[in-house]
Coordinates of C-alpha atoms in Angstrom, one line a residue:
Chain A
M125 CA -161.3 35.6 93.3
I126 CA -162.7 32.3 94.4
V127 CA -160.7 29.1 94.2
I128 CA -162.3 25.9 95.4
Q129 CA -160.7 22.5 95.2
N130 CA -162.2 19.2 96.3
L131 CA -164.4 21.0 98.9
T132 CA -166.6 18.8 101.1
K133 CA -168.9 19.7 103.9
T134 CA -170.3 17.0 106.1
F135 CA -172.6 18.0 109.0
P136 CA -172.7 16.2 112.3
G137 CA -175.1 13.3 111.7
G138 CA -173.3 12.4 108.5
I139 CA -175.2 14.4 105.9
T140 CA -172.8 15.5 103.1
A141 CA -174.3 18.7 101.8
V142 CA -171.3 19.6 99.5
N143 CA -169.4 16.7 98.1
D144 CA -166.0 17.1 96.4
V145 CA -166.7 20.4 94.6
S146 CA -164.0 22.1 92.6
L147 CA -164.6 25.5 91.1
H148 CA -163.0 28.8 90.0
I149 CA -164.7 32.1 89.7
A150 CA -162.8 35.1 88.3
K151 CA -163.1 38.6 89.5
G152 CA -166.0 40.4 87.9
E153 CA -167.8 37.3 86.8
T154 CA -171.5 36.8 87.4
V155 CA -172.4 33.2 88.0
G156 CA -175.7 31.5 88.4
L157 CA -176.0 28.6 90.8
I158 CA -178.8 26.1 90.0
G159 CA -180.2 23.1 91.8
A160 CA -183.2 21.6 93.4
N161 CA -184.0 22.1 97.1
G162 CA -181.4 20.2 99.1
A163 CA -178.9 20.1 96.3
G164 CA -176.3 21.9 98.5
K165 CA -176.5 25.4 97.0
T166 CA -177.0 27.2 100.2
T167 CA -174.3 25.2 102.0
L168 CA -171.8 26.0 99.2
I169 CA -172.8 29.7 99.5
K170 CA -172.3 29.7 103.2
L171 CA -168.9 28.0 102.8
I172 CA -167.9 30.8 100.4
C173 CA -169.1 33.4 102.8
G174 CA -167.2 31.8 105.7
L175 CA -170.3 30.8 107.7
Y176 CA -169.3 27.2 107.7
L177 CA -165.9 25.6 108.2
P178 CA -165.2 23.1 105.4
S179 CA -164.8 19.5 106.4
E180 CA -162.3 18.8 103.7
G181 CA -160.7 20.5 100.7
Y182 CA -159.3 23.9 99.8
I183 CA -161.2 27.2 99.6
R184 CA -159.8 30.7 99.1
V185 CA -162.0 33.7 98.7
L186 CA -160.4 37.0 97.9
G187 CA -157.1 35.3 98.6
E188 CA -157.8 33.8 102.0
P189 CA -159.8 31.1 103.8
P190 CA -163.2 32.6 104.2
F191 CA -164.0 31.1 107.6
G192 CA -162.8 33.6 110.2
R193 CA -161.5 36.0 107.6
K194 CA -159.0 38.5 109.0
S195 CA -158.8 41.0 106.2
K196 CA -161.8 43.2 106.5
S197 CA -161.1 45.6 103.7
H198 CA -162.8 43.6 101.0
P199 CA -166.3 42.9 102.3
I200 CA -168.6 40.1 101.2
G201 CA -172.3 40.9 100.9
M202 CA -174.9 38.2 101.2
V203 CA -178.6 38.6 100.6
T204 CA -180.9 35.8 101.1
G205 CA -184.6 35.6 100.2
Q206 CA -184.9 32.0 101.4
I207 CA -187.6 31.5 103.9
I208 CA -186.1 29.2 106.5
T209 CA -188.4 26.4 107.6
D210 CA -187.9 23.8 110.3
G211 CA -190.0 21.3 108.2
Y212 CA -193.2 22.4 109.9
N213 CA -193.4 26.1 110.3
Y214 CA -192.0 29.1 108.5
H215 CA -189.7 31.0 110.6
F216 CA -190.6 34.5 109.8
G217 CA -188.6 35.4 112.8
H218 CA -185.4 34.4 111.1
S219 CA -183.2 37.4 111.1
S220 CA -181.6 38.9 108.0
A221 CA -177.9 38.6 107.3
V222 CA -177.9 42.3 106.4
L223 CA -180.3 44.1 108.6
Q224 CA -180.8 44.2 112.3
D225 CA -184.4 43.3 113.1
D226 CA -185.1 45.8 115.9
L227 CA -183.9 48.9 114.0
S228 CA -185.7 50.9 111.4
L229 CA -184.3 50.6 107.9
E230 CA -182.9 54.1 108.1
L231 CA -181.0 53.4 111.3
N232 CA -179.8 50.1 109.8
L233 CA -178.4 52.0 106.8
R234 CA -176.7 54.5 109.0
L235 CA -175.2 51.7 111.1
I236 CA -174.0 49.9 108.0
K237 CA -172.3 53.2 107.0
S238 CA -170.3 53.2 110.2
I239 CA -169.6 49.4 110.2
Y240 CA -168.3 49.4 106.7
R241 CA -166.6 52.8 107.0
V242 CA -168.5 54.4 104.1
P243 CA -167.5 58.1 103.9
K244 CA -170.3 60.5 104.6
E245 CA -170.5 62.0 101.2
V246 CA -170.4 58.6 99.5
Y247 CA -173.2 57.4 101.8
K248 CA -175.3 60.4 100.9
R249 CA -174.7 60.1 97.2
R250 CA -175.4 56.4 97.1
L251 CA -178.5 56.7 99.3
G252 CA -179.8 59.5 97.0
E253 CA -179.5 57.1 94.0
L254 CA -180.7 53.9 95.6
V255 CA -183.7 55.1 97.5
P256 CA -185.7 56.3 94.5
K257 CA -184.4 53.6 92.2
L258 CA -185.6 50.8 94.6
G259 CA -188.7 52.8 95.7
I260 CA -187.9 52.4 99.4
D261 CA -188.5 55.9 100.5
Q262 CA -191.8 54.9 102.0
I263 CA -190.4 52.2 104.2
L264 CA -187.3 53.9 105.5
H265 CA -188.8 54.3 109.0
Y266 CA -190.1 50.8 109.2
R267 CA -188.5 48.4 111.5
A268 CA -186.6 45.7 109.6
D269 CA -188.8 42.9 111.0
Q270 CA -192.0 44.7 109.9
L271 CA -191.1 44.6 106.2
S272 CA -192.8 42.3 103.9
L273 CA -190.7 39.7 102.1
G274 CA -190.5 41.8 98.9
Q275 CA -189.8 45.0 100.8
R276 CA -187.1 43.3 102.8
M277 CA -185.4 42.1 99.7
K278 CA -185.3 45.6 98.3
A279 CA -184.1 47.0 101.6
E280 CA -181.3 44.4 101.9
I281 CA -180.2 45.0 98.3
A282 CA -180.1 48.7 99.1
A283 CA -178.0 48.0 102.2
V284 CA -175.6 45.8 100.4
L285 CA -175.1 48.2 97.5
L286 CA -174.4 50.9 100.0
F287 CA -171.1 49.3 101.1
Q288 CA -170.3 48.0 97.6
P289 CA -168.9 44.5 98.4
D290 CA -166.2 42.9 96.3
L291 CA -168.2 39.7 96.3
L292 CA -171.9 39.8 96.3
I293 CA -174.0 36.6 96.9
L294 CA -177.7 36.6 96.3
D295 CA -179.6 33.5 97.4
E296 CA -183.1 33.5 95.9
P297 CA -183.3 37.3 95.7
F298 CA -186.4 37.5 93.6
I299 CA -188.9 35.9 95.9
G300 CA -191.9 38.2 96.4
I301 CA -190.5 40.9 94.1
D302 CA -192.7 42.4 91.4
V303 CA -191.6 42.5 87.7
E304 CA -190.7 46.1 87.8
A305 CA -188.4 45.9 90.8
R306 CA -186.8 42.8 89.4
E307 CA -185.8 44.8 86.4
T308 CA -184.4 47.5 88.6
I309 CA -182.4 45.0 90.6
R310 CA -181.1 43.3 87.5
N311 CA -179.9 46.6 86.2
L312 CA -178.3 47.5 89.5
L313 CA -176.4 44.2 89.5
R314 CA -175.3 44.6 85.9
E315 CA -174.0 48.1 86.8
M316 CA -172.1 46.8 89.8
A317 CA -170.5 44.1 87.7
A318 CA -169.7 46.4 84.9
Q319 CA -168.5 49.5 86.8
R320 CA -166.9 48.1 89.9
N321 CA -166.0 44.6 88.6
T322 CA -168.0 43.1 91.5
T323 CA -168.1 39.3 91.5
I324 CA -171.7 38.1 91.8
I325 CA -173.1 34.7 92.6
L326 CA -176.8 34.2 92.2
T327 CA -179.1 31.4 93.0
T328 CA -182.8 31.1 92.0
H329 CA -184.9 28.3 90.8
N330 CA -186.1 30.5 88.0
V331 CA -183.5 29.7 85.4
G332 CA -184.8 32.3 83.0
E333 CA -184.0 35.0 85.5
L334 CA -180.5 33.7 85.9
E335 CA -179.8 33.7 82.2
R336 CA -180.6 37.3 81.9
I337 CA -177.8 38.3 84.3
C338 CA -175.3 35.5 84.6
G339 CA -172.6 34.6 82.2
R340 CA -172.1 31.1 83.5
A341 CA -174.2 28.4 85.0
L342 CA -173.3 26.0 87.8
L343 CA -175.7 23.1 88.3
M344 CA -175.6 21.2 91.6
D345 CA -177.2 17.9 92.5
K346 CA -176.9 16.0 95.8
G347 CA -173.9 18.0 96.8
K348 CA -172.0 17.6 93.6
L349 CA -171.3 20.1 90.9
V350 CA -172.7 18.4 87.9
Y351 CA -172.5 21.2 85.3
N352 CA -170.2 24.2 85.0
G353 CA -170.5 26.1 81.7
S354 CA -172.5 28.5 79.6
F355 CA -176.2 28.9 79.6
D356 CA -176.3 28.6 75.8
H357 CA -175.0 25.2 76.1
L358 CA -177.6 24.3 78.7
K359 CA -180.4 25.8 76.6
M360 CA -182.6 26.0 79.6
K361 CA -184.6 29.1 78.6
K362 CA -188.0 27.9 79.4
F363 CA -187.4 25.4 82.1
H364 CA -187.7 25.6 85.8
I365 CA -185.4 23.3 87.5
G366 CA -186.7 20.8 89.9
L367 CA -190.1 20.0 88.6
T368 CA -191.9 16.9 89.7
K369 CA -193.2 14.6 87.0
M370 CA -196.5 12.8 87.2
Q371 CA -197.6 10.3 84.6
V372 CA -201.3 9.6 84.5
V373 CA -202.7 6.7 82.4
F374 CA -206.4 7.4 81.6
E375 CA -209.3 5.9 79.8
G376 CA -211.4 7.9 77.3
M377 CA -211.0 11.6 77.5
P378 CA -208.0 13.1 79.4
P379 CA -208.9 14.3 82.9
D380 CA -209.5 17.9 83.6
L381 CA -206.7 19.8 85.4
Q382 CA -208.9 22.4 87.0
D383 CA -206.7 25.4 87.8
F384 CA -203.7 23.7 89.3
P385 CA -200.7 25.8 88.2
I386 CA -199.0 23.1 86.2
E387 CA -195.8 24.2 84.5
R388 CA -196.1 21.9 81.5
Y389 CA -198.1 18.9 80.3
V390 CA -197.8 16.4 77.4
I391 CA -200.4 14.0 76.2
E392 CA -199.3 10.9 74.3
S393 CA -202.0 8.4 73.4
N394 CA -203.5 7.5 76.8
T395 CA -200.8 9.0 79.0
L396 CA -200.9 12.5 80.4
T397 CA -197.5 13.7 81.7
L398 CA -197.5 16.6 84.0
Y399 CA -194.6 18.7 85.2
Y400 CA -195.1 20.9 88.3
D401 CA -193.4 22.5 91.2
S402 CA -194.1 20.3 94.2
S403 CA -193.4 23.2 96.6
I404 CA -196.5 24.9 95.1
I405 CA -198.8 22.0 94.3
S406 CA -199.2 19.1 96.7
S407 CA -198.8 15.8 94.8
K408 CA -201.4 14.3 97.1
A409 CA -204.0 16.9 96.3
L410 CA -203.3 16.8 92.5
S411 CA -203.4 13.0 92.3
G412 CA -206.5 12.9 94.5
Y413 CA -208.3 15.3 92.2
L414 CA -207.3 13.4 89.1
L415 CA -208.4 10.0 90.6
S416 CA -211.7 11.5 91.8
Q417 CA -212.7 12.1 88.2
G418 CA -212.7 8.3 87.6
K419 CA -210.8 8.5 84.4
A420 CA -207.3 7.7 85.7
T421 CA -206.2 4.1 85.9
D422 CA -202.7 4.5 87.0
I423 CA -200.5 7.3 88.4
L424 CA -196.8 7.4 88.7
I425 CA -195.0 10.3 90.5
Q426 CA -191.3 10.9 90.0
K427 CA -189.2 13.4 91.9
P428 CA -186.9 15.3 89.5
T429 CA -183.4 14.0 89.1
V430 CA -180.7 15.9 87.4
A431 CA -180.5 13.3 84.7
D432 CA -184.1 14.1 83.9
I433 CA -183.5 17.8 84.0
I434 CA -180.6 17.6 81.6
K435 CA -182.5 15.2 79.4
E436 CA -185.4 17.6 79.3
I437 CA -183.2 20.5 78.6
Y438 CA -181.7 18.8 75.6
K439 CA -185.1 17.7 74.4
E440 CA -186.4 21.3 74.5
D441 CA -186.6 21.6 70.7
E442 CA -188.6 18.4 70.4
H443 CA -191.1 19.7 72.9
K444 CA -191.8 22.8 71.0
N445 CA -194.7 21.2 69.2
D446 CA -196.1 19.6 72.3
G447 CA -198.7 21.1 74.5
E448 CA -196.6 23.6 76.4
N449 CA -198.6 25.9 78.4
H450 CA -196.0 28.7 78.8
Chain B
M103 CA -159.3 53.4 119.0
K104 CA -161.0 56.4 117.4
D105 CA -162.6 54.0 114.9
I106 CA -164.0 51.7 117.7
L107 CA -165.3 54.7 119.5
S108 CA -167.1 56.0 116.5
L109 CA -168.6 52.6 116.0
F110 CA -169.6 52.5 119.7
F111 CA -171.4 55.8 119.3
A112 CA -173.1 54.6 116.1
Y113 CA -174.4 51.5 117.9
A114 CA -175.4 53.3 121.0
K115 CA -177.2 56.0 119.0
S116 CA -179.1 53.6 116.8
G117 CA -180.0 51.4 119.8
L118 CA -181.3 54.3 121.9
K119 CA -183.1 55.9 119.0
S120 CA -184.9 52.7 118.2
R121 CA -185.9 52.2 121.8
F122 CA -187.1 55.7 122.1
Q123 CA -189.3 55.4 119.1
Y124 CA -191.5 53.6 121.6
R125 CA -190.7 56.0 124.4
L126 CA -193.4 54.8 126.8
D127 CA -192.3 51.2 126.3
A128 CA -188.7 52.2 127.1
I129 CA -189.6 54.1 130.2
V130 CA -191.9 51.3 131.5
A131 CA -189.2 48.7 130.7
T132 CA -186.6 50.6 132.7
L133 CA -188.9 51.2 135.5
A134 CA -190.0 47.6 135.5
V135 CA -186.4 46.4 135.9
F136 CA -185.9 48.9 138.7
L137 CA -189.1 48.0 140.6
R138 CA -188.6 44.2 140.1
E139 CA -185.1 44.3 141.6
A140 CA -186.0 46.8 144.2
G141 CA -188.9 44.5 145.2
G142 CA -186.4 41.8 145.7
I143 CA -184.3 44.0 148.0
I144 CA -187.3 45.1 150.0
A145 CA -188.3 41.5 150.5
M146 CA -184.8 40.7 151.7
Y147 CA -184.7 43.7 153.9
L148 CA -187.9 42.7 155.6
A149 CA -186.7 39.2 156.1
L150 CA -183.4 40.4 157.6
L151 CA -185.2 42.7 160.1
K152 CA -186.1 39.4 161.9
F153 CA -182.4 38.8 162.6
D154 CA -180.1 41.4 163.9
T155 CA -177.2 40.0 162.1
I156 CA -176.2 37.1 159.9
N157 CA -172.8 35.8 160.9
D158 CA -172.1 39.1 162.5
W159 CA -173.0 41.1 159.3
N160 CA -175.7 43.7 160.1
I161 CA -178.3 44.8 157.6
D162 CA -176.3 47.8 156.2
E163 CA -173.2 45.6 155.7
L164 CA -175.4 43.0 153.9
L165 CA -176.8 45.7 151.6
F166 CA -173.3 46.8 150.9
L167 CA -172.4 43.3 149.9
F168 CA -175.5 43.2 147.8
S169 CA -174.8 46.5 146.1
L170 CA -171.7 45.1 144.5
I171 CA -173.7 42.5 142.7
F172 CA -176.1 45.1 141.3
I173 CA -173.5 47.6 140.2
T174 CA -171.3 44.9 138.5
Y175 CA -174.4 43.4 136.9
G176 CA -175.6 46.8 135.7
I177 CA -172.3 47.4 133.9
F178 CA -172.1 43.7 132.8
I179 CA -175.3 44.0 130.8
V180 CA -174.1 47.0 129.0
F181 CA -171.2 45.0 127.6
F182 CA -172.2 41.4 127.7
M183 CA -176.0 41.4 127.1
A184 CA -175.5 39.7 123.7
L185 CA -173.5 37.0 125.3
R186 CA -176.2 36.5 127.9
D187 CA -178.7 35.9 125.1
F188 CA -176.2 34.4 122.7
P189 CA -178.2 31.1 121.9
D190 CA -180.9 33.3 120.4
W191 CA -178.4 35.1 118.3
I192 CA -177.4 31.8 116.8
R193 CA -180.9 30.3 116.5
H194 CA -182.3 33.4 114.8
G195 CA -179.4 33.7 112.4
D196 CA -178.2 37.0 113.8
F197 CA -174.7 35.6 114.3
D198 CA -174.4 35.1 110.5
R199 CA -174.7 38.9 110.1
V200 CA -172.0 39.4 112.7
M201 CA -169.8 36.9 111.0
L202 CA -170.3 38.6 107.6
R203 CA -169.5 42.1 108.8
P204 CA -165.9 43.4 108.6
R205 CA -165.5 44.0 112.4
G206 CA -164.4 41.9 115.3
L207 CA -167.0 39.4 116.4
L208 CA -166.9 40.2 120.1
T209 CA -166.6 44.0 119.4
Q210 CA -169.9 43.7 117.5
L211 CA -171.6 41.5 120.0
V212 CA -170.6 43.8 122.9
L213 CA -171.6 47.0 121.1
C214 CA -174.7 45.7 119.5
G215 CA -176.1 43.9 122.5
A216 CA -175.7 46.7 125.0
D217 CA -179.0 47.2 126.8
W218 CA -178.7 50.7 128.1
L219 CA -182.1 50.9 129.6
A220 CA -182.0 47.7 131.6
A221 CA -178.5 48.7 132.6
L222 CA -180.0 52.0 133.8
G223 CA -182.5 50.1 135.9
H224 CA -180.0 47.8 137.5
G225 CA -177.2 50.4 137.7
T226 CA -179.4 53.0 139.4
L227 CA -180.5 50.5 142.0
G228 CA -176.9 49.5 142.6
I229 CA -175.8 53.0 143.0
V230 CA -178.6 53.9 145.3
L231 CA -177.9 50.8 147.4
F232 CA -174.2 51.6 147.4
V233 CA -174.5 55.2 148.4
I234 CA -176.9 54.4 151.3
S235 CA -175.0 51.3 152.6
A236 CA -171.5 52.6 152.1
N237 CA -172.5 55.7 154.1
R238 CA -174.1 53.7 156.9
V239 CA -171.3 51.1 157.3
G240 CA -169.0 54.1 157.9
I241 CA -166.3 53.5 155.3
Q242 CA -163.5 56.1 155.6
W243 CA -162.8 56.7 151.9
N244 CA -159.3 57.5 150.8
F245 CA -157.6 57.4 147.4
A246 CA -156.4 53.8 147.7
M247 CA -159.9 52.6 148.7
A248 CA -161.5 54.4 145.8
V249 CA -159.0 52.8 143.4
Y250 CA -159.7 49.4 145.0
Y251 CA -163.4 49.8 144.6
V252 CA -163.2 50.7 140.9
V253 CA -160.8 47.8 140.3
A254 CA -163.1 45.4 142.2
V255 CA -166.1 46.5 140.2
I256 CA -164.2 46.0 136.9
S257 CA -163.1 42.6 138.1
G258 CA -166.6 41.7 139.0
V259 CA -167.8 42.6 135.6
L260 CA -165.0 40.6 134.0
I261 CA -165.7 37.5 136.1
Q262 CA -169.4 37.5 135.1
G263 CA -168.5 38.4 131.5
A264 CA -166.1 35.4 131.4
V265 CA -168.8 33.1 132.7
F266 CA -171.2 34.2 129.9
L267 CA -168.5 34.1 127.3
F268 CA -167.9 30.5 128.3
F269 CA -171.6 29.7 128.1
S270 CA -171.7 31.4 124.7
A271 CA -168.9 29.2 123.5
I272 CA -170.8 26.2 124.6
S273 CA -173.7 27.2 122.4
F274 CA -171.5 26.4 119.4
Y275 CA -171.8 22.8 120.4
V276 CA -175.3 22.5 122.0
V277 CA -178.3 24.7 121.2
E278 CA -179.8 24.9 124.6
T279 CA -177.6 26.4 127.3
G280 CA -180.4 28.2 129.3
R281 CA -180.6 25.5 131.9
L282 CA -176.8 25.4 132.5
K283 CA -176.9 29.2 133.0
G284 CA -179.8 28.8 135.4
I285 CA -177.9 26.3 137.6
F286 CA -174.5 27.9 137.5
Y287 CA -175.2 31.6 137.2
W288 CA -178.6 32.5 138.5
N289 CA -178.8 30.0 141.4
M290 CA -175.3 30.8 142.5
R291 CA -176.1 34.5 142.3
K292 CA -178.9 33.9 144.9
F293 CA -176.3 32.4 147.2
A294 CA -173.9 35.3 146.7
I295 CA -176.2 37.9 148.2
Y296 CA -175.4 36.5 151.7
P297 CA -171.9 36.3 153.3
L298 CA -169.9 33.3 152.0
S299 CA -169.1 32.1 155.5
I300 CA -172.7 31.1 156.2
Y301 CA -172.6 28.2 153.7
N302 CA -171.3 24.7 154.0
K303 CA -168.0 23.7 152.4
I304 CA -169.4 22.5 149.1
I305 CA -171.3 25.7 148.3
Q306 CA -168.3 27.8 149.5
S307 CA -166.1 25.9 147.2
I308 CA -168.4 26.4 144.3
L309 CA -168.6 30.1 145.0
I310 CA -164.8 30.4 145.1
F311 CA -163.6 27.9 142.5
V312 CA -166.4 27.2 140.1
M313 CA -168.7 30.2 139.8
P314 CA -166.5 32.6 141.6
F315 CA -169.1 35.1 142.8
A316 CA -167.1 35.3 146.1
F317 CA -164.6 37.5 144.1
V318 CA -167.4 39.7 142.8
N319 CA -168.8 40.7 146.1
Y320 CA -167.7 38.9 149.3
F321 CA -164.0 39.4 149.2
P322 CA -164.1 42.9 147.9
A323 CA -166.7 43.8 150.6
Q324 CA -164.4 42.2 153.2
F325 CA -161.6 44.6 152.2
F326 CA -163.8 47.5 153.3
L327 CA -165.6 45.8 156.3
R328 CA -163.1 43.4 157.8
K329 CA -165.7 41.2 159.4
P330 CA -164.4 38.5 161.7
D331 CA -165.5 35.7 159.5
M332 CA -162.7 36.6 157.1
A333 CA -160.4 34.7 159.4
A334 CA -161.6 31.5 157.7
Y335 CA -159.9 32.6 154.4
P336 CA -156.4 33.7 153.6
E337 CA -156.2 37.4 153.6
W338 CA -154.7 37.6 150.1
M339 CA -158.0 36.5 148.7
M340 CA -159.3 40.1 149.2
Y341 CA -156.7 41.2 146.6
I342 CA -156.9 38.7 143.8
S343 CA -160.3 39.6 142.2
P344 CA -158.5 41.3 139.3
V345 CA -156.4 38.2 138.7
V346 CA -159.4 36.0 138.9
G347 CA -161.3 38.3 136.5
V348 CA -158.5 38.6 133.9
T349 CA -157.5 34.9 134.0
L350 CA -161.1 33.7 133.7
Y351 CA -161.7 36.1 130.9
L352 CA -158.7 35.0 128.9
L353 CA -159.5 31.3 129.5
A354 CA -163.1 31.9 128.4
Y355 CA -161.9 33.9 125.4
S356 CA -159.5 31.1 124.3
F357 CA -162.3 28.6 124.6
W358 CA -164.5 30.9 122.6
L359 CA -162.0 31.2 119.8
F360 CA -161.5 27.5 119.8
S361 CA -165.2 26.7 119.7
L362 CA -166.0 29.2 116.9
R363 CA -164.9 26.6 114.4
F364 CA -167.9 24.5 115.4
Y365 CA -170.3 27.2 114.5
K366 CA -173.0 26.1 112.2
S367 CA -175.2 28.7 110.7
T368 CA -178.9 27.9 111.0
G369 CA -181.2 27.0 108.1
N370 CA -181.7 24.2 105.7

């Protein structure tokens, strides 16, 4: 299904986003792709979808080079929940890879039926199943660019399931989606994999979510594929990849953490170690708050490295008795 | 073919349906295009009343010359609207969707981008201009002339399409092509509304060899009008618009195919 050998993608300006990756994915497999922001996940996905031309290396998807694919009988579906930023502003105006912004969801679905040559009866049957399952009947007449992030994800997933791709790629699909809808989507994906033997690649930074669906984990760091194997082996049940570590040395009583949404903390003698998602909590605000209490004498902030992540994963059992706030 | 046609209708239907969800918007937009362009023509008409003729072309002949620009542009935006706005398609990530879908890239761009309402605005004006001016310049229509006219219009659409296909291909390398288009297309278009012969050698050369608007309206108009200023050019130039159109389009298409490999999806 997917064969990748020594694949490298370097962008103009010299940034190597994917570096010498080799990988095989079999038909019907469901694979989870993990990595911190900037690890090269999205670039790898876009190489697989044929949106980037590889700089070096070999890639075959469904038997042919994906960039400029000629055979159109085996569609690839891509759903992305990533909010694109230019570093300063969110581009809410960024168009979807599935839906056309200026059309209502209903018109989009009909257009997709024509583009992917879905027979009328099949279209009706699938729509009849998907609409109630995903609870999108209320938003069918909304324009695609008027949907909220969560609604848009559901709409895109409905659209993709409508044409039943051979390869389905979901990039952060659970952003903004409530627990119930997640369960529905998970079940739909499992069904697809089981009944149609669809190959699914999924990325999310919520590893627990991945483990529920995926049979295999791929871990990327700085463009390299650093782990390729089972989740059991990784034992990453309770961890979110890519947490920033802050070590605070304090005097007397440990400082108060107010209501900062810290993922996990450990207190050892006079050192408080915090793990948090720096995309949610600003390191500056957190350290500022801790310093303002006058108890902290030293603060060390470390961005996550894969070595740390893996070390943490293997130390999971030791941490069980520590102050986990899960 | 049948397949492409059904896709064409699917796109046209969804496009029009969505536009008519905001019916008033759609009508106002069409009317606005019509009025804006008609305003331009009225201004030109009033200015021309000051002169009897420009290089021996009277006002009706000038309007006939002008009508060819409008009619070809009206058809052009049905087919090449997406190429006109192509940098936006790349910037907003819409081209990713096009790349992922199992249909030809240009087929999708052409069908999806079609702006029927703006085309209606431009096209109606072109037809009104054409009917009035063609009648007043006294063309004696016969079958050969009708065929020539249709071929000339198709060629004019292809020439402009080729130019925009070329600019679209450039957007694979640089993000901002609006200014280039401004200089080469929109400015040259302003020149093209008057007879080619009134300009100096440099502008004439640009209009013939670089941004060949001369083959969109001047030479085809000369076929019907045979004004004396045609003596400055070889007569066969009146007949090569289709060759120019097809050649340019094929060149632009090859360049587009070559440039596609430099496409870089936005994001990250």
